[in-house]
């Protein structure tokens, strides 16, 4: 089968097409004929070797942890049948014609392949962050990166909980954030003043999904470290701020809930660029820019 692999850590150019054996599903597993693969920031961080100590890879490695596609082979007791349309986390790299399912659920008819692969990582991470912060009705939450894949989902779920959301994002995404019900501000110098201009008492909690050095400002605005959380800024370790990197929230039930939310219109996803599998390096360049303009996907 056609896959994208990297045999050494490095820039996007190390991503190369390769022919590899089709993976065989083990007990409880399914094989998915991939229709869409999600591109995440973690994919290029792993490829660049930035995570080589924390998450060493066996090279060559095929990137990709989000998959949507059609079940084409099942292991014993897999709980899915050949022909089922599924989505979720893959157990093998999803930048490929076929991948093994990891944690997956049925994809409803009303959910596109592209929207399906936008949900696992962003949905789980957004909910994890809001739960860890304990965001409640009537509170004011500041979200750094509110226009990003994780931040935009977090924005919508926080608003649904009754929170007021101040969303930090690039100006071109402000209208979208306003349409969701958030109050956008631009990032960069002077952020504390801009937030105080619309929320003089500061904020109750801060969810940093951007990882761009805004933790000190976040502590200032929330009046302490207790309710500041980042998923992306390693400065958290020196500053004594919570860095959340995972949990046990990757379940089929969560996937089903996220899919239902999209189908029923409670949650919307902005699609960015979709690339053919062979252009995975371009997809990584766009993700690395930090301004993806929506979910980046590969179509197979
Ligand atoms: N720890 C975990 O469990 C976990 C899970 C998922 C993701 N992550 C990490 O979380 C981060 C975000 O992921 P994502 O998929 O949401 O990324 P994304 O879709 O690329 O979003 C990036 C966000 O950062 C904003 N941004 C870019 N430059 C900025 C700057 N200089 N200052 C402030 N904000 C800036 C962007 O705003 P504009 O586009 O509006 O300019 C956008 O909102 C990545 O680092 C990823 O690795 C961690």
Tab-separated table of C-alpha atoms and ligand atoms in Angstrom:
chain	number	residue	atom	x	y	z
A	1	UNK	CA	0.000	0.000	0.000
A	2	UNK	CA	0.995	3.627	-0.414
A	3	UNK	CA	2.111	5.341	2.782
A	4	UNK	CA	3.995	8.430	3.790
A	5	UNK	CA	7.047	7.734	5.917
A	6	UNK	CA	10.078	9.432	7.388
A	7	UNK	CA	13.279	7.482	7.953
A	8	UNK	CA	15.058	10.259	9.875
A	9	UNK	CA	13.964	13.224	11.960
A	10	UNK	CA	14.012	16.516	10.093
A	11	UNK	CA	12.064	19.095	8.093
A	12	UNK	CA	8.936	18.381	6.021
A	13	UNK	CA	11.155	17.143	3.179
A	14	UNK	CA	11.934	13.931	5.107
A	15	UNK	CA	8.327	12.830	4.452
A	16	UNK	CA	8.442	10.485	1.479
A	17	UNK	CA	6.008	8.125	-0.231
A	18	UNK	CA	6.719	4.462	0.473
A	19	UNK	CA	5.285	1.054	-0.377
A	20	UNK	CA	4.616	-0.961	2.754
A	21	UNK	CA	2.681	-4.162	3.559
A	22	UNK	CA	-1.009	-3.743	4.333
A	23	UNK	CA	-1.388	-4.107	8.142
A	24	UNK	CA	-3.306	-7.145	9.430
A	25	UNK	CA	-5.838	-6.562	12.216
A	26	UNK	CA	-5.206	-8.438	15.444
A	27	UNK	CA	-7.776	-9.588	17.984
A	28	UNK	CA	-10.297	-6.825	18.669
A	29	UNK	CA	-8.912	-4.688	15.843
A	30	UNK	CA	-10.216	-3.513	12.493
A	31	UNK	CA	-8.401	-2.421	9.381
A	32	UNK	CA	-9.670	0.794	7.839
A	33	UNK	CA	-9.417	1.768	4.183
A	34	UNK	CA	-8.518	5.382	4.831
A	35	UNK	CA	-10.665	8.103	3.275
A	36	UNK	CA	-9.275	11.009	5.303
A	37	UNK	CA	-6.415	11.428	7.763
A	38	UNK	CA	-6.201	14.314	10.211
A	39	UNK	CA	-3.022	16.378	10.354
A	40	UNK	CA	-2.096	17.504	13.866
A	41	UNK	CA	0.672	19.703	15.232
A	42	UNK	CA	1.965	16.662	17.124
A	43	UNK	CA	2.601	14.959	13.765
A	44	UNK	CA	5.204	17.527	12.704
A	45	UNK	CA	6.657	17.827	16.220
A	46	UNK	CA	7.256	14.061	16.158
A	47	UNK	CA	8.673	14.221	12.615
A	48	UNK	CA	11.028	17.064	13.536
A	49	UNK	CA	12.416	15.045	16.451
A	50	UNK	CA	11.208	17.658	18.931
A	51	UNK	CA	9.597	14.875	20.985
A	52	UNK	CA	12.357	12.297	20.462
A	53	UNK	CA	13.126	12.060	24.184
A	54	UNK	CA	9.553	11.932	25.473
A	55	UNK	CA	8.108	9.892	22.594
A	56	UNK	CA	10.922	8.097	20.710
A	57	UNK	CA	9.813	6.538	17.425
A	58	UNK	CA	10.880	3.396	15.591
A	59	UNK	CA	12.038	4.691	12.213
A	60	UNK	CA	10.908	4.600	9.489
A	61	UNK	CA	7.619	5.878	10.856
A	62	UNK	CA	4.280	6.697	9.257
A	63	UNK	CA	2.645	9.781	10.837
A	64	UNK	CA	-1.018	10.265	11.613
A	65	UNK	CA	-3.249	9.485	14.586
A	66	UNK	CA	-6.666	10.471	13.251
A	67	UNK	CA	-8.459	8.326	10.702
A	68	UNK	CA	-11.806	8.131	8.956
A	69	UNK	CA	-12.669	5.425	6.469
A	70	UNK	CA	-14.338	2.127	5.712
A	71	UNK	CA	-13.656	-1.083	7.642
A	72	UNK	CA	-12.213	-3.595	5.177
A	73	UNK	CA	-10.979	-6.375	7.502
A	74	UNK	CA	-11.830	-7.354	11.078
A	75	UNK	CA	-10.000	-9.256	13.777
A	76	UNK	CA	-11.860	-11.570	16.147
A	77	UNK	CA	-14.228	-9.718	18.478
A	78	UNK	CA	-13.671	-6.358	16.826
A	79	UNK	CA	-17.248	-5.160	17.261
A	80	UNK	CA	-17.378	-3.735	13.727
A	81	UNK	CA	-18.183	-5.287	10.365
A	82	UNK	CA	-16.579	-4.979	6.955
A	83	UNK	CA	-18.182	-1.991	5.222
A	84	UNK	CA	-18.783	0.029	8.413
A	85	UNK	CA	-17.892	3.701	8.096
A	86	UNK	CA	-15.808	4.628	11.131
A	87	UNK	CA	-13.570	7.348	12.506
A	88	UNK	CA	-11.314	7.895	15.482
A	89	UNK	CA	-7.757	7.369	16.664
A	90	UNK	CA	-5.668	4.998	14.575
A	91	UNK	CA	-3.320	2.387	16.005
A	92	UNK	CA	-0.956	2.671	13.028
A	93	UNK	CA	-0.024	5.778	11.046
A	94	UNK	CA	-3.033	7.134	9.185
A	95	UNK	CA	-1.047	8.824	6.383
A	96	UNK	CA	-1.609	5.631	4.421
A	97	UNK	CA	-4.081	3.763	2.248
A	98	UNK	CA	-4.874	1.458	5.181
A	99	UNK	CA	-4.520	1.864	8.940
A	100	UNK	CA	-5.500	-0.197	11.954
A	101	UNK	CA	-8.190	1.302	14.140
A	102	UNK	CA	-7.256	2.195	17.694
A	103	UNK	CA	-10.235	3.804	19.397
A	104	UNK	CA	-12.982	4.171	16.814
A	105	UNK	CA	-16.737	4.662	16.475
A	106	UNK	CA	-19.339	4.501	13.721
A	107	UNK	CA	-19.405	7.599	11.528
A	108	UNK	CA	-22.961	8.849	11.091
A	109	UNK	CA	-24.122	9.454	7.504
A	110	UNK	CA	-24.491	13.174	8.107
A	111	UNK	CA	-20.819	13.602	9.056
A	112	UNK	CA	-18.283	14.135	6.274
A	113	UNK	CA	-14.964	12.274	6.250
A	114	UNK	CA	-13.169	15.595	6.745
A	115	UNK	CA	-15.299	16.682	9.685
A	116	UNK	CA	-14.951	13.222	11.231
A	117	UNK	CA	-11.140	13.389	11.336
A	118	UNK	CA	-11.307	16.877	12.827
A	119	UNK	CA	-12.964	15.571	15.997
A	120	UNK	CA	-10.883	13.040	17.971
A	121	UNK	CA	-7.848	15.087	19.040
A	122	UNK	CA	-9.498	18.511	19.166
A	123	UNK	CA	-12.621	17.223	20.897
A	124	UNK	CA	-10.868	15.138	23.549
A	125	UNK	CA	-8.275	17.832	24.251
A	126	UNK	CA	-10.822	20.640	24.470
A	127	UNK	CA	-13.056	18.745	26.889
A	128	UNK	CA	-10.080	17.601	28.971
A	129	UNK	CA	-8.875	21.194	29.305
A	130	UNK	CA	-12.278	22.559	30.296
A	131	UNK	CA	-12.809	19.755	32.829
A	132	UNK	CA	-9.353	20.204	34.388
A	133	UNK	CA	-10.004	23.931	34.677
A	134	UNK	CA	-13.492	23.274	36.049
A	135	UNK	CA	-15.072	25.888	33.788
A	136	UNK	CA	-18.590	26.664	35.003
A	137	UNK	CA	-21.692	28.626	34.079
A	138	UNK	CA	-21.197	32.382	34.550
A	139	UNK	CA	-17.394	32.305	34.554
A	140	UNK	CA	-15.110	34.194	32.206
A	141	UNK	CA	-12.614	32.006	30.346
A	142	UNK	CA	-9.690	33.280	28.299
A	143	UNK	CA	-8.664	30.917	25.487
A	144	UNK	CA	-5.346	31.433	23.720
A	145	UNK	CA	-5.563	30.045	20.190
A	146	UNK	CA	-9.374	30.202	20.164
A	147	UNK	CA	-9.343	30.008	16.361
A	148	UNK	CA	-7.243	26.827	16.280
A	149	UNK	CA	-8.453	23.257	16.004
A	150	UNK	CA	-8.483	22.666	19.774
A	151	UNK	CA	-9.308	26.230	20.787
A	152	UNK	CA	-12.325	26.564	18.538
A	153	UNK	CA	-13.894	23.398	19.933
A	154	UNK	CA	-13.047	24.529	23.483
A	155	UNK	CA	-14.671	27.885	22.728
A	156	UNK	CA	-17.925	26.242	21.673
A	157	UNK	CA	-18.072	23.820	24.616
A	158	UNK	CA	-17.230	26.565	27.122
A	159	UNK	CA	-19.992	28.779	25.711
A	160	UNK	CA	-22.382	25.813	25.912
A	161	UNK	CA	-21.499	25.507	29.617
A	162	UNK	CA	-22.610	29.099	30.076
A	163	UNK	CA	-19.152	30.651	30.299
A	164	UNK	CA	-18.181	33.953	28.770
A	165	UNK	CA	-15.291	33.307	26.374
A	166	UNK	CA	-12.619	35.823	25.476
A	167	UNK	CA	-10.844	34.279	22.504
A	168	UNK	CA	-7.283	35.236	21.600
A	169	UNK	CA	-6.731	34.842	17.865
A	170	UNK	CA	-5.453	36.446	14.687
A	171	UNK	CA	-7.663	39.235	13.385
A	172	UNK	CA	-8.834	37.360	10.285
A	173	UNK	CA	-10.565	34.848	12.564
A	174	UNK	CA	-12.364	37.352	14.772
A	175	UNK	CA	-15.607	37.417	12.811
A	176	UNK	CA	-15.856	33.639	13.060
A	177	UNK	CA	-15.289	33.744	16.831
A	178	UNK	CA	-17.910	36.479	17.193
A	179	UNK	CA	-20.375	34.336	15.249
A	180	UNK	CA	-19.851	31.564	17.812
A	181	UNK	CA	-20.555	33.973	20.675
A	182	UNK	CA	-16.987	34.619	21.857
A	183	UNK	CA	-15.304	38.009	22.286
A	184	UNK	CA	-12.106	38.068	20.242
A	185	UNK	CA	-8.877	39.916	21.044
A	186	UNK	CA	-5.594	39.834	19.132
A	187	UNK	CA	-2.476	38.210	20.578
A	188	UNK	CA	0.890	39.926	21.153
A	189	UNK	CA	2.179	42.811	23.278
A	190	UNK	CA	-0.491	44.634	25.272
A	191	UNK	CA	-2.720	41.572	25.663
A	192	UNK	CA	-3.367	42.205	29.369
A	193	UNK	CA	-4.644	45.729	28.620
A	194	UNK	CA	-6.816	44.529	25.754
A	195	UNK	CA	-8.436	41.861	27.898
A	196	UNK	CA	-8.928	44.264	30.829
A	197	UNK	CA	-10.527	46.760	28.455
A	198	UNK	CA	-13.426	44.338	27.955
A	199	UNK	CA	-13.182	42.506	31.296
A	200	UNK	CA	-11.867	44.944	33.943
A	201	UNK	CA	-11.765	42.304	36.704
A	202	UNK	CA	-9.667	39.912	34.611
A	203	UNK	CA	-10.754	36.331	33.999
A	204	UNK	CA	-11.631	33.279	36.094
A	205	UNK	CA	-9.579	30.772	34.105
A	206	UNK	CA	-7.189	30.545	31.149
A	207	UNK	CA	-6.889	27.714	28.619
A	208	UNK	CA	-3.726	28.100	26.562
A	209	UNK	CA	-4.020	26.087	23.365
A	210	UNK	CA	-1.480	28.194	21.441
A	211	UNK	CA	1.727	27.753	23.428
A	212	UNK	CA	3.136	31.086	22.333
A	213	UNK	CA	4.509	32.514	25.575
A	214	UNK	CA	1.335	33.953	27.091
A	215	UNK	CA	1.496	32.140	30.456
A	216	UNK	CA	2.820	35.103	32.518
A	217	UNK	CA	0.038	37.337	31.122
A	218	UNK	CA	-2.418	34.539	31.892
A	219	UNK	CA	-1.371	34.440	35.548
A	220	UNK	CA	-1.722	38.218	35.749
A	221	UNK	CA	-5.221	38.118	34.270
A	222	UNK	CA	-6.528	35.239	36.376
A	223	UNK	CA	-4.796	36.378	39.566
A	224	UNK	CA	-2.855	33.142	40.148
A	225	UNK	CA	-1.584	29.899	38.637
A	226	UNK	CA	-4.329	27.601	39.915
A	227	UNK	CA	-6.705	28.051	37.021
A	228	UNK	CA	-4.233	28.423	34.181
A	229	UNK	CA	-3.709	25.375	31.966
A	230	UNK	CA	-1.638	24.875	28.839
A	231	UNK	CA	-1.454	22.033	26.358
A	232	UNK	CA	1.391	23.504	24.344
A	233	UNK	CA	3.777	25.759	26.276
A	234	UNK	CA	6.715	23.915	27.901
A	235	UNK	CA	7.460	27.083	29.932
A	236	UNK	CA	4.683	25.750	32.186
A	237	UNK	CA	7.149	23.350	33.837
A	238	UNK	CA	9.430	26.170	35.017
A	239	UNK	CA	6.535	28.423	35.942
A	240	UNK	CA	4.707	25.793	38.008
A	241	UNK	CA	1.643	25.856	35.748
A	242	UNK	CA	-0.295	22.736	34.743
A	243	UNK	CA	0.668	21.235	31.375
A	244	UNK	CA	-1.874	18.667	30.254
A	245	UNK	CA	-0.642	16.132	27.733
A	246	UNK	CA	-3.175	13.349	27.749
A	247	UNK	CA	-5.581	11.315	29.766
A	248	UNK	CA	-7.995	8.434	29.584
A	249	UNK	CA	-10.633	10.313	27.611
A	250	UNK	CA	-10.072	8.566	24.277
A	251	UNK	CA	-13.240	6.481	24.107
A	252	UNK	CA	-15.745	5.421	21.434
A	253	UNK	CA	-18.452	7.080	23.555
A	254	UNK	CA	-16.680	10.426	23.301
A	255	UNK	CA	-16.354	10.034	19.523
A	256	UNK	CA	-20.068	9.283	19.247
A	257	UNK	CA	-20.928	12.315	21.351
A	258	UNK	CA	-18.719	14.587	19.210
A	259	UNK	CA	-20.220	13.218	16.007
A	260	UNK	CA	-23.748	13.769	17.354
A	261	UNK	CA	-22.831	17.327	18.289
A	262	UNK	CA	-21.720	18.074	14.724
A	263	UNK	CA	-24.661	16.346	13.055
A	264	UNK	CA	-27.120	18.206	15.290
A	265	UNK	CA	-25.374	21.557	14.738
A	266	UNK	CA	-24.226	22.062	18.353
A	267	UNK	CA	-20.600	21.928	17.224
A	268	UNK	CA	-19.132	23.264	14.015
A	269	UNK	CA	-15.787	22.557	12.417
A	270	UNK	CA	-13.914	24.887	10.091
A	271	UNK	CA	-12.183	23.004	7.317
A	272	UNK	CA	-8.789	24.249	6.218
A	273	UNK	CA	-6.879	22.813	3.303
A	274	UNK	CA	-7.150	19.220	2.210
A	275	UNK	CA	-4.110	17.684	0.517
A	276	UNK	CA	-3.640	14.438	-1.405
A	277	UNK	CA	-1.580	11.887	0.533
A	278	UNK	CA	1.478	12.518	-1.648
A	279	UNK	CA	1.529	16.171	-0.527
A	280	UNK	CA	1.854	15.425	3.179
A	281	UNK	CA	4.984	17.607	3.362
A	282	UNK	CA	2.935	20.627	2.226
A	283	UNK	CA	0.313	19.815	4.838
A	284	UNK	CA	3.031	19.789	7.513
A	285	UNK	CA	4.407	23.142	6.307
A	286	UNK	CA	0.963	24.676	6.690
A	287	UNK	CA	0.462	23.149	10.146
A	288	UNK	CA	3.896	24.391	11.242
A	289	UNK	CA	2.990	27.926	10.197
A	290	UNK	CA	0.680	28.047	13.246
A	291	UNK	CA	-2.075	29.634	11.150
A	292	UNK	CA	-3.757	26.657	9.571
A	293	UNK	CA	-7.055	28.422	8.867
A	294	UNK	CA	-9.009	25.308	9.835
A	295	UNK	CA	-8.562	21.553	10.028
A	296	UNK	CA	-5.848	20.245	7.729
A	297	UNK	CA	-6.595	16.850	6.246
A	298	UNK	CA	-5.111	14.351	3.830
A	299	UNK	CA	-7.447	12.569	1.468
A	300	UNK	CA	-6.662	9.096	0.291
B	1	LIG	N1	-1.097	18.403	25.075
B	1	LIG	C1	-2.098	17.905	24.353
B	1	LIG	O1	-2.807	17.006	24.776
B	1	LIG	C2	-2.355	18.487	22.988
B	1	LIG	C3	-3.402	18.003	22.203
B	1	LIG	C4	-3.654	18.610	20.982
B	1	LIG	C5	-2.844	19.671	20.561
B	1	LIG	N2	-1.815	20.072	21.341
B	1	LIG	C6	-0.970	21.221	20.948
B	1	LIG	O2	-1.785	22.375	21.000
B	1	LIG	C7	-1.350	23.304	20.028
B	1	LIG	C8	-2.535	23.764	19.190
B	1	LIG	O3	-2.994	22.700	18.386
B	1	LIG	P1	-4.097	22.982	17.283
B	1	LIG	O4	-4.272	21.722	16.529
B	1	LIG	O5	-5.274	23.652	17.877
B	1	LIG	O6	-3.282	24.024	16.359
B	1	LIG	P2	-3.799	25.020	15.225
B	1	LIG	O7	-5.109	24.579	14.696
B	1	LIG	O8	-2.653	25.186	14.293
B	1	LIG	O9	-4.038	26.409	15.997
B	1	LIG	C9	-2.980	27.247	16.367
B	1	LIG	C10	-3.574	28.460	17.098
B	1	LIG	O10	-2.494	29.272	17.576
B	1	LIG	C11	-2.761	30.621	17.223
B	1	LIG	N3	-1.490	31.355	17.095
B	1	LIG	C12	-0.595	31.286	16.078
B	1	LIG	N4	0.446	32.110	16.330
B	1	LIG	C13	0.191	32.703	17.527
B	1	LIG	C14	0.904	33.645	18.342
B	1	LIG	N5	2.085	34.152	17.960
B	1	LIG	N6	0.350	34.008	19.530
B	1	LIG	C15	-0.829	33.503	19.929
B	1	LIG	N7	-1.559	32.615	19.204
B	1	LIG	C16	-1.038	32.215	18.031
B	1	LIG	C17	-3.515	30.546	15.926
B	1	LIG	O11	-4.228	31.761	15.709
B	1	LIG	P3	-4.560	32.369	14.236
B	1	LIG	O12	-4.590	31.224	13.265
B	1	LIG	O13	-5.891	32.999	14.450
B	1	LIG	O14	-3.461	33.340	13.940
B	1	LIG	C18	-4.434	29.350	16.209
B	1	LIG	O15	-5.542	29.756	16.955
B	1	LIG	C19	-0.225	22.627	19.247
B	1	LIG	O16	1.013	23.051	19.782
B	1	LIG	C20	-0.442	21.152	19.532
B	1	LIG	O17	0.756	20.395	19.447
B	1	LIG	C21	-1.556	19.508	22.538
